[in-house]
């Protein structure tokens, strides 16, 4: 059952996941790879929880490129 709070939480999680993803991009551009990987992993976990498979896959690919 989806109530308003469930939808609100989902929106917050997506906002948070996008934030981690964008932070990871910025860190990677500054050559802070270990921090970027951590941020990608946080985004990946949130995207997986929300079943946003393509977004999660983007995170996984980015992590693979840096390791």
mmCIF file of the C-alpha atoms, coordinates in Angstrom:
data_MODEL
# 
_entry.id   MODEL 
# 
loop_
_atom_site.group_PDB 
_atom_site.id 
_atom_site.type_symbol 
_atom_site.label_atom_id 
_atom_site.label_alt_id 
_atom_site.label_comp_id 
_atom_site.label_asym_id 
_atom_site.label_entity_id 
_atom_site.label_seq_id 
_atom_site.pdbx_PDB_ins_code 
_atom_site.Cartn_x 
_atom_site.Cartn_y 
_atom_site.Cartn_z 
_atom_site.occupancy 
_atom_site.B_iso_or_equiv 
_atom_site.pdbx_formal_charge 
_atom_site.auth_seq_id 
_atom_site.auth_comp_id 
_atom_site.auth_asym_id 
_atom_site.auth_atom_id 
_atom_site.pdbx_PDB_model_num 
ATOM 1  C CA . UNK A 1 1  ? 0.000  0.000  0.000   1.00 0.00 ? 1  UNK A CA 1 
ATOM 2  C CA . UNK A 1 2  ? 1.317  3.395  -1.029  1.00 0.00 ? 2  UNK A CA 1 
ATOM 3  C CA . UNK A 1 3  ? 0.355  6.339  1.104   1.00 0.00 ? 3  UNK A CA 1 
ATOM 4  C CA . UNK A 1 4  ? 1.429  9.921  0.723   1.00 0.00 ? 4  UNK A CA 1 
ATOM 5  C CA . UNK A 1 5  ? 4.394  9.449  3.025   1.00 0.00 ? 5  UNK A CA 1 
ATOM 6  C CA . UNK A 1 6  ? 5.580  6.503  0.965   1.00 0.00 ? 6  UNK A CA 1 
ATOM 7  C CA . UNK A 1 7  ? 5.584  8.612  -2.168  1.00 0.00 ? 7  UNK A CA 1 
ATOM 8  C CA . UNK A 1 8  ? 7.257  11.479 -0.342  1.00 0.00 ? 8  UNK A CA 1 
ATOM 9  C CA . UNK A 1 9  ? 9.983  9.150  0.968   1.00 0.00 ? 9  UNK A CA 1 
ATOM 10 C CA . UNK A 1 10 ? 10.535 7.808  -2.529  1.00 0.00 ? 10 UNK A CA 1 
ATOM 11 C CA . UNK A 1 11 ? 10.948 11.341 -3.874  1.00 0.00 ? 11 UNK A CA 1 
ATOM 12 C CA . UNK A 1 12 ? 13.403 12.174 -1.080  1.00 0.00 ? 12 UNK A CA 1 
ATOM 13 C CA . UNK A 1 13 ? 15.399 9.014  -1.819  1.00 0.00 ? 13 UNK A CA 1 
ATOM 14 C CA . UNK A 1 14 ? 15.580 9.882  -5.510  1.00 0.00 ? 14 UNK A CA 1 
ATOM 15 C CA . UNK A 1 15 ? 16.692 13.428 -4.661  1.00 0.00 ? 15 UNK A CA 1 
ATOM 16 C CA . UNK A 1 16 ? 19.339 12.017 -2.301  1.00 0.00 ? 16 UNK A CA 1 
ATOM 17 C CA . UNK A 1 17 ? 20.530 9.436  -4.841  1.00 0.00 ? 17 UNK A CA 1 
ATOM 18 C CA . UNK A 1 18 ? 20.854 12.111 -7.524  1.00 0.00 ? 18 UNK A CA 1 
ATOM 19 C CA . UNK A 1 19 ? 22.805 14.245 -5.068  1.00 0.00 ? 19 UNK A CA 1 
ATOM 20 C CA . UNK A 1 20 ? 25.266 11.430 -4.357  1.00 0.00 ? 20 UNK A CA 1 
ATOM 21 C CA . UNK A 1 21 ? 25.581 10.753 -8.090  1.00 0.00 ? 21 UNK A CA 1 
ATOM 22 C CA . UNK A 1 22 ? 26.345 14.418 -8.856  1.00 0.00 ? 22 UNK A CA 1 
ATOM 23 C CA . UNK A 1 23 ? 28.798 14.591 -5.956  1.00 0.00 ? 23 UNK A CA 1 
ATOM 24 C CA . UNK A 1 24 ? 30.544 11.512 -7.348  1.00 0.00 ? 24 UNK A CA 1 
ATOM 25 C CA . UNK A 1 25 ? 30.840 13.160 -10.772 1.00 0.00 ? 25 UNK A CA 1 
ATOM 26 C CA . UNK A 1 26 ? 32.380 16.262 -9.207  1.00 0.00 ? 26 UNK A CA 1 
ATOM 27 C CA . UNK A 1 27 ? 34.808 14.249 -7.067  1.00 0.00 ? 27 UNK A CA 1 
ATOM 28 C CA . UNK A 1 28 ? 35.844 12.146 -10.053 1.00 0.00 ? 28 UNK A CA 1 
ATOM 29 C CA . UNK A 1 29 ? 36.542 15.294 -12.083 1.00 0.00 ? 29 UNK A CA 1 
ATOM 30 C CA . UNK A 1 30 ? 38.851 16.433 -9.265  1.00 0.00 ? 30 UNK A CA 1 
ATOM 31 C CA . UNK A 1 31 ? 40.643 13.043 -9.272  1.00 0.00 ? 31 UNK A CA 1 
ATOM 32 C CA . UNK A 1 32 ? 39.295 12.174 -5.797  1.00 0.00 ? 32 UNK A CA 1 
ATOM 33 C CA . UNK A 1 33 ? 38.589 8.621  -6.873  1.00 0.00 ? 33 UNK A CA 1 
ATOM 34 C CA . UNK A 1 34 ? 38.129 6.872  -3.516  1.00 0.00 ? 34 UNK A CA 1 
ATOM 35 C CA . UNK A 1 35 ? 35.622 9.530  -2.384  1.00 0.00 ? 35 UNK A CA 1 
ATOM 36 C CA . UNK A 1 36 ? 33.896 9.381  -5.774  1.00 0.00 ? 36 UNK A CA 1 
ATOM 37 C CA . UNK A 1 37 ? 33.548 5.602  -5.491  1.00 0.00 ? 37 UNK A CA 1 
ATOM 38 C CA . UNK A 1 38 ? 32.008 5.960  -2.025  1.00 0.00 ? 38 UNK A CA 1 
ATOM 39 C CA . UNK A 1 39 ? 29.499 8.495  -3.355  1.00 0.00 ? 39 UNK A CA 1 
ATOM 40 C CA . UNK A 1 40 ? 28.663 6.282  -6.361  1.00 0.00 ? 40 UNK A CA 1 
ATOM 41 C CA . UNK A 1 41 ? 28.118 3.329  -3.989  1.00 0.00 ? 41 UNK A CA 1 
ATOM 42 C CA . UNK A 1 42 ? 25.668 5.358  -1.889  1.00 0.00 ? 42 UNK A CA 1 
ATOM 43 C CA . UNK A 1 43 ? 23.797 6.420  -5.028  1.00 0.00 ? 43 UNK A CA 1 
ATOM 44 C CA . UNK A 1 44 ? 23.865 2.840  -6.338  1.00 0.00 ? 44 UNK A CA 1 
ATOM 45 C CA . UNK A 1 45 ? 22.305 1.469  -3.137  1.00 0.00 ? 45 UNK A CA 1 
ATOM 46 C CA . UNK A 1 46 ? 19.543 4.072  -3.147  1.00 0.00 ? 46 UNK A CA 1 
ATOM 47 C CA . UNK A 1 47 ? 18.803 3.540  -6.846  1.00 0.00 ? 47 UNK A CA 1 
ATOM 48 C CA . UNK A 1 48 ? 18.610 -0.220 -6.270  1.00 0.00 ? 48 UNK A CA 1 
ATOM 49 C CA . UNK A 1 49 ? 16.190 0.238  -3.360  1.00 0.00 ? 49 UNK A CA 1 
ATOM 50 C CA . UNK A 1 50 ? 13.964 2.266  -5.690  1.00 0.00 ? 50 UNK A CA 1 
ATOM 51 C CA . UNK A 1 51 ? 14.425 -0.280 -8.516  1.00 0.00 ? 51 UNK A CA 1 
ATOM 52 C CA . UNK A 1 52 ? 15.906 2.424  -10.770 1.00 0.00 ? 52 UNK A CA 1 
ATOM 53 C CA . UNK A 1 53 ? 17.990 -0.156 -12.593 1.00 0.00 ? 53 UNK A CA 1 
ATOM 54 C CA . UNK A 1 54 ? 19.466 2.057  -15.330 1.00 0.00 ? 54 UNK A CA 1 
ATOM 55 C CA . UNK A 1 55 ? 20.653 4.621  -12.791 1.00 0.00 ? 55 UNK A CA 1 
ATOM 56 C CA . UNK A 1 56 ? 22.157 1.889  -10.624 1.00 0.00 ? 56 UNK A CA 1 
ATOM 57 C CA . UNK A 1 57 ? 23.908 0.466  -13.682 1.00 0.00 ? 57 UNK A CA 1 
ATOM 58 C CA . UNK A 1 58 ? 25.396 3.899  -14.469 1.00 0.00 ? 58 UNK A CA 1 
ATOM 59 C CA . UNK A 1 59 ? 26.869 3.958  -10.961 1.00 0.00 ? 59 UNK A CA 1 
ATOM 60 C CA . UNK A 1 60 ? 28.244 0.432  -11.320 1.00 0.00 ? 60 UNK A CA 1 
ATOM 61 C CA . UNK A 1 61 ? 29.888 1.281  -14.658 1.00 0.00 ? 61 UNK A CA 1 
ATOM 62 C CA . UNK A 1 62 ? 31.469 4.438  -13.221 1.00 0.00 ? 62 UNK A CA 1 
ATOM 63 C CA . UNK A 1 63 ? 32.852 2.488  -10.249 1.00 0.00 ? 63 UNK A CA 1 
ATOM 64 C CA . UNK A 1 64 ? 34.246 -0.182 -12.577 1.00 0.00 ? 64 UNK A CA 1 
ATOM 65 C CA . UNK A 1 65 ? 36.033 2.455  -14.669 1.00 0.00 ? 65 UNK A CA 1 
ATOM 66 C CA . UNK A 1 66 ? 37.820 3.789  -11.591 1.00 0.00 ? 66 UNK A CA 1 
ATOM 67 C CA . UNK A 1 67 ? 38.867 0.459  -10.050 1.00 0.00 ? 67 UNK A CA 1 
# 
